[in-house]
Amino acid sequence: MTLSDGRDQPLLYHAPDEQPLWDDVVIAAIFPQDYTTAALHEQLTTVLPGTVLTTLSLDVLAEQNWIDRWNKSLSPKQIGDKIWLCPSHHPVPAEAITPIKLDPGLAFGSGEHPTTLLCLSWLDRHLHTHAECLDYGCGSGILAIAALKLGASVCYAVDNATQAIKASLNNAQANAINPKQMPICLPEELPSISVDIIMANIVSGVLIDLAETFKSLLRPSGKILLSGILTHQEEEVIKAYAWHGFDVEASQQIGEWALLVMAQQKPMGKS
């Protein structure tokens, strides 16, 4: 079953414990072939009391191997000079320097979204060997896995969604990541650490709320990658982090999405 926007009403921000829906929702679902619109209408009005059903249609789908069809639509994708995202069913290309095995799942972070691509591209170019990292709001764990495969010595993966924790564990195992190098936990379980790089691909409102937390977790020479930001939200995020002593070291964009690389402000009089 899939839910989609019935009109142009984007949902760009929600709190971690919220699951907002559009005012008009299009629901598409698969039923047995002998199911009737009358039976479907009766069931929907029972389970969704007070909901206005504007249209209801039923189409017959030809029998086919849906899993095989989905797999064929996915192929390895190169990001930057080294990183390759490789579906598990597909052979890893010989030229892939840093392959990451990853299949689309219920948690964010398949590598296809611009916010993830921006983070991966930065890591591909700038991550230094033996860096200690934190992937906050890890989703599928893709950024933590990428950091470790690029040479990081450890990358903590944190998320408040149990589905994300499960997905990160599964993907770490699929990529033969040493569990000691990628501790995965809920935010309240994160030990007292100090890291070189914090990666946070969330949404702007949450990023703003986390500014003080990130400052306490970052080494003085460290950097914070802030993604999940729409271009018109950049200024608000920059102001929030400036308040906590950070400057923008670099910024990149893909379409309407932006990545901000933040570093602690240098003392006056020093270059």
XYZ file of C-alpha atoms in Angstrom:
271
model
C 0.000 0.000 0.000
C 1.238 3.503 -0.825
C 0.052 6.925 0.282
C 0.628 9.988 -1.890
C -0.287 13.662 -2.030
C -3.709 14.273 -3.592
C -2.793 17.891 -4.366
C 0.273 20.106 -4.154
C 0.754 20.136 -0.376
C 4.389 19.322 0.499
C 5.194 18.128 4.018
C 8.746 19.335 4.521
C 9.042 19.243 8.308
C 7.736 17.114 11.127
C 8.941 16.255 14.597
C 10.552 12.819 15.129
C 7.456 11.440 16.885
C 4.977 12.714 14.284
C 3.669 11.128 11.077
C 1.651 13.879 9.344
C -0.595 13.218 6.345
C -1.853 15.445 3.571
C -5.382 16.865 3.637
C -6.136 14.909 0.456
C -4.523 11.458 0.342
C -4.402 9.057 -2.577
C -4.264 5.455 -1.364
C -3.135 2.715 -3.746
C -3.249 -0.900 -2.608
C -3.241 -4.427 -4.016
C -6.160 -6.795 -3.330
C -7.167 -10.256 -4.527
C -8.556 -10.187 -8.073
C -12.082 -11.132 -6.968
C -12.352 -8.124 -4.648
C -15.186 -5.722 -5.592
C -15.449 -1.943 -5.290
C -18.592 -2.392 -3.173
C -16.729 -4.560 -0.657
C -13.803 -2.156 -0.646
C -16.043 0.868 -0.096
C -17.817 -0.838 2.804
C -14.541 -1.774 4.467
C -13.022 1.689 4.043
C -16.025 3.480 5.501
C -15.831 1.117 8.485
C -12.128 1.553 9.240
C -12.033 5.261 8.280
C -15.179 6.735 9.865
C -15.830 10.338 8.917
C -13.473 10.201 5.942
C -14.840 11.497 2.646
C -14.095 9.050 -0.180
C -14.192 11.183 -3.321
C -13.317 8.523 -5.892
C -12.823 4.797 -5.860
C -11.503 2.820 -8.804
C -10.346 -0.749 -9.352
C -7.845 -1.890 -11.987
C -6.670 -5.401 -12.835
C -2.899 -5.941 -12.880
C -1.342 -8.582 -15.108
C 0.427 -11.358 -13.209
C 4.215 -10.872 -13.114
C 7.255 -11.280 -10.898
C 7.176 -7.962 -9.063
C 10.404 -8.564 -7.124
C 12.298 -9.381 -10.324
C 10.854 -6.308 -12.013
C 11.903 -4.096 -9.105
C 15.409 -5.545 -9.021
C 15.889 -4.923 -12.733
C 15.043 -1.251 -12.215
C 18.013 -0.882 -9.852
C 21.645 -0.788 -10.916
C 24.971 0.278 -9.355
C 25.470 4.037 -9.129
C 28.776 5.888 -8.802
C 28.981 8.881 -6.461
C 32.147 10.940 -6.630
C 35.437 9.250 -7.439
C 35.284 6.264 -5.100
C 31.801 5.486 -3.752
C 29.503 3.079 -5.587
C 26.012 2.206 -4.350
C 25.323 -1.401 -5.312
C 22.001 -3.277 -4.938
C 22.629 -6.653 -3.313
C 21.300 -8.602 -6.317
C 23.702 -6.905 -8.748
C 27.398 -7.836 -9.191
C 29.776 -5.189 -7.869
C 31.464 -3.419 -10.825
C 35.174 -4.164 -11.124
C 35.965 -0.438 -11.158
C 34.125 0.216 -7.861
C 36.790 1.432 -5.408
C 34.427 1.755 -2.441
C 31.288 -0.335 -3.010
C 28.383 -0.056 -0.586
C 25.727 -2.757 -0.732
C 22.351 -1.182 -0.094
C 18.765 -2.006 -1.007
C 15.840 0.416 -0.681
C 14.007 -0.159 2.567
C 11.634 1.419 5.059
C 14.258 3.790 6.475
C 15.596 6.888 4.735
C 18.980 6.761 3.075
C 18.964 4.756 -0.152
C 21.450 7.233 -1.604
C 19.066 8.481 -4.278
C 17.827 11.599 -2.503
C 19.810 14.832 -3.073
C 20.385 15.306 0.659
C 22.128 11.925 0.880
C 24.031 12.466 -2.357
C 25.390 15.785 -1.047
C 26.741 14.120 2.112
C 28.219 11.148 0.252
C 29.918 13.418 -2.285
C 31.531 15.463 0.491
C 32.736 12.341 2.294
C 34.106 10.954 -0.968
C 36.313 14.031 -1.400
C 37.183 15.125 2.125
C 37.061 12.325 4.698
C 40.522 11.680 6.131
C 41.738 8.261 7.216
C 41.202 7.339 10.879
C 38.595 10.073 11.402
C 36.108 9.455 14.199
C 32.564 10.222 13.086
C 28.939 10.403 14.195
C 25.955 9.796 11.904
C 23.063 11.434 13.748
C 19.679 10.434 12.349
C 21.332 7.523 10.570
C 18.239 6.104 8.807
C 19.618 3.193 6.801
C 23.156 3.761 8.111
C 24.435 4.645 4.650
C 26.545 7.640 5.737
C 28.155 5.731 8.614
C 28.944 2.784 6.341
C 30.383 5.109 3.691
C 32.577 6.868 6.250
C 33.969 3.578 7.530
C 34.619 2.221 4.039
C 36.448 5.453 3.204
C 38.803 4.982 6.153
C 37.139 6.306 9.312
C 38.205 4.397 12.401
C 34.776 4.540 14.039
C 31.367 5.959 13.230
C 28.568 6.041 15.770
C 25.102 5.665 14.217
C 22.214 7.216 16.128
C 18.490 7.324 15.408
C 15.300 7.527 17.472
C 13.347 5.210 15.144
C 13.548 1.477 15.836
C 13.079 0.763 12.116
C 16.195 2.831 11.377
C 18.172 0.981 14.040
C 17.168 -2.339 12.491
C 17.944 -1.166 8.940
C 21.360 0.159 9.984
C 22.226 -3.130 11.694
C 21.195 -5.133 8.623
C 23.089 -2.898 6.211
C 26.210 -2.914 8.387
C 26.177 -6.709 8.353
C 25.623 -6.797 4.584
C 28.732 -4.643 4.159
C 30.856 -6.698 6.592
C 31.270 -3.743 8.952
C 32.936 -4.534 12.272
C 30.231 -3.865 14.916
C 32.859 -2.309 17.181
C 33.524 0.317 14.497
C 29.844 1.167 14.042
C 28.003 1.287 17.382
C 24.289 1.750 16.655
C 21.997 3.161 19.316
C 19.182 5.469 20.332
C 20.134 9.089 21.169
C 19.810 8.522 24.911
C 22.173 5.543 24.661
C 25.002 7.481 23.011
C 28.099 7.420 25.251
C 30.175 10.483 26.051
C 32.199 10.959 22.866
C 34.176 13.574 20.965
C 34.364 13.206 17.186
C 35.976 14.797 14.147
C 32.912 14.788 11.882
C 29.194 14.874 12.619
C 26.833 14.002 9.752
C 23.188 14.969 10.168
C 20.796 14.453 7.278
C 17.522 15.324 8.980
C 15.282 18.413 8.566
C 16.102 22.035 9.324
C 13.956 22.372 12.454
C 15.575 19.366 14.116
C 19.048 20.483 13.003
C 18.480 23.829 14.696
C 17.375 22.118 17.909
C 20.510 19.944 17.872
C 23.067 22.760 17.501
C 24.063 22.797 21.179
C 24.191 18.992 21.337
C 26.437 18.821 18.278
C 28.792 21.429 19.736
C 29.234 19.281 22.844
C 30.076 16.216 20.716
C 32.503 17.864 18.273
C 36.235 18.363 18.654
C 37.452 21.976 18.253
C 38.885 21.242 14.798
C 35.906 19.163 13.712
C 33.230 19.715 11.083
C 29.464 19.256 10.963
C 27.683 18.226 7.757
C 24.139 19.566 7.859
C 21.865 18.234 5.151
C 18.097 17.911 4.729
C 17.915 21.695 4.325
C 15.881 23.476 1.664
C 17.713 26.445 0.170
C 15.251 28.960 1.636
C 15.935 27.506 5.106
C 19.717 27.965 4.958
C 19.813 31.390 6.601
C 17.822 30.245 9.612
C 20.098 27.240 10.149
C 23.252 29.354 9.710
C 22.046 31.871 12.329
C 21.289 29.118 14.825
C 24.755 27.599 14.474
C 26.476 31.007 14.492
C 24.879 31.558 17.902
C 26.735 28.447 19.089
C 30.064 29.556 17.580
C 30.028 28.025 14.101
C 30.760 29.470 10.664
C 29.892 28.092 7.248
C 33.050 26.562 5.804
C 31.389 25.415 2.571
C 27.961 24.928 1.038
C 26.678 22.905 -1.905
C 23.325 22.515 -3.598
C 21.417 20.017 -5.685
C 18.182 21.552 -6.908
C 16.304 23.007 -3.934
C 18.377 21.089 -1.360
C 21.502 22.366 0.385
C 24.426 20.969 2.373
C 26.155 23.198 4.933
C 29.625 22.322 6.227
C 30.049 24.038 9.597
C 33.286 24.639 11.522
C 33.906 26.400 14.805
C 34.607 30.106 14.527
C 38.262 31.103 14.702
C 39.357 33.552 17.429
C 39.565 37.178 16.320
C 42.958 38.129 14.926
C 43.824 34.590 13.779
C 43.705 33.465 10.142
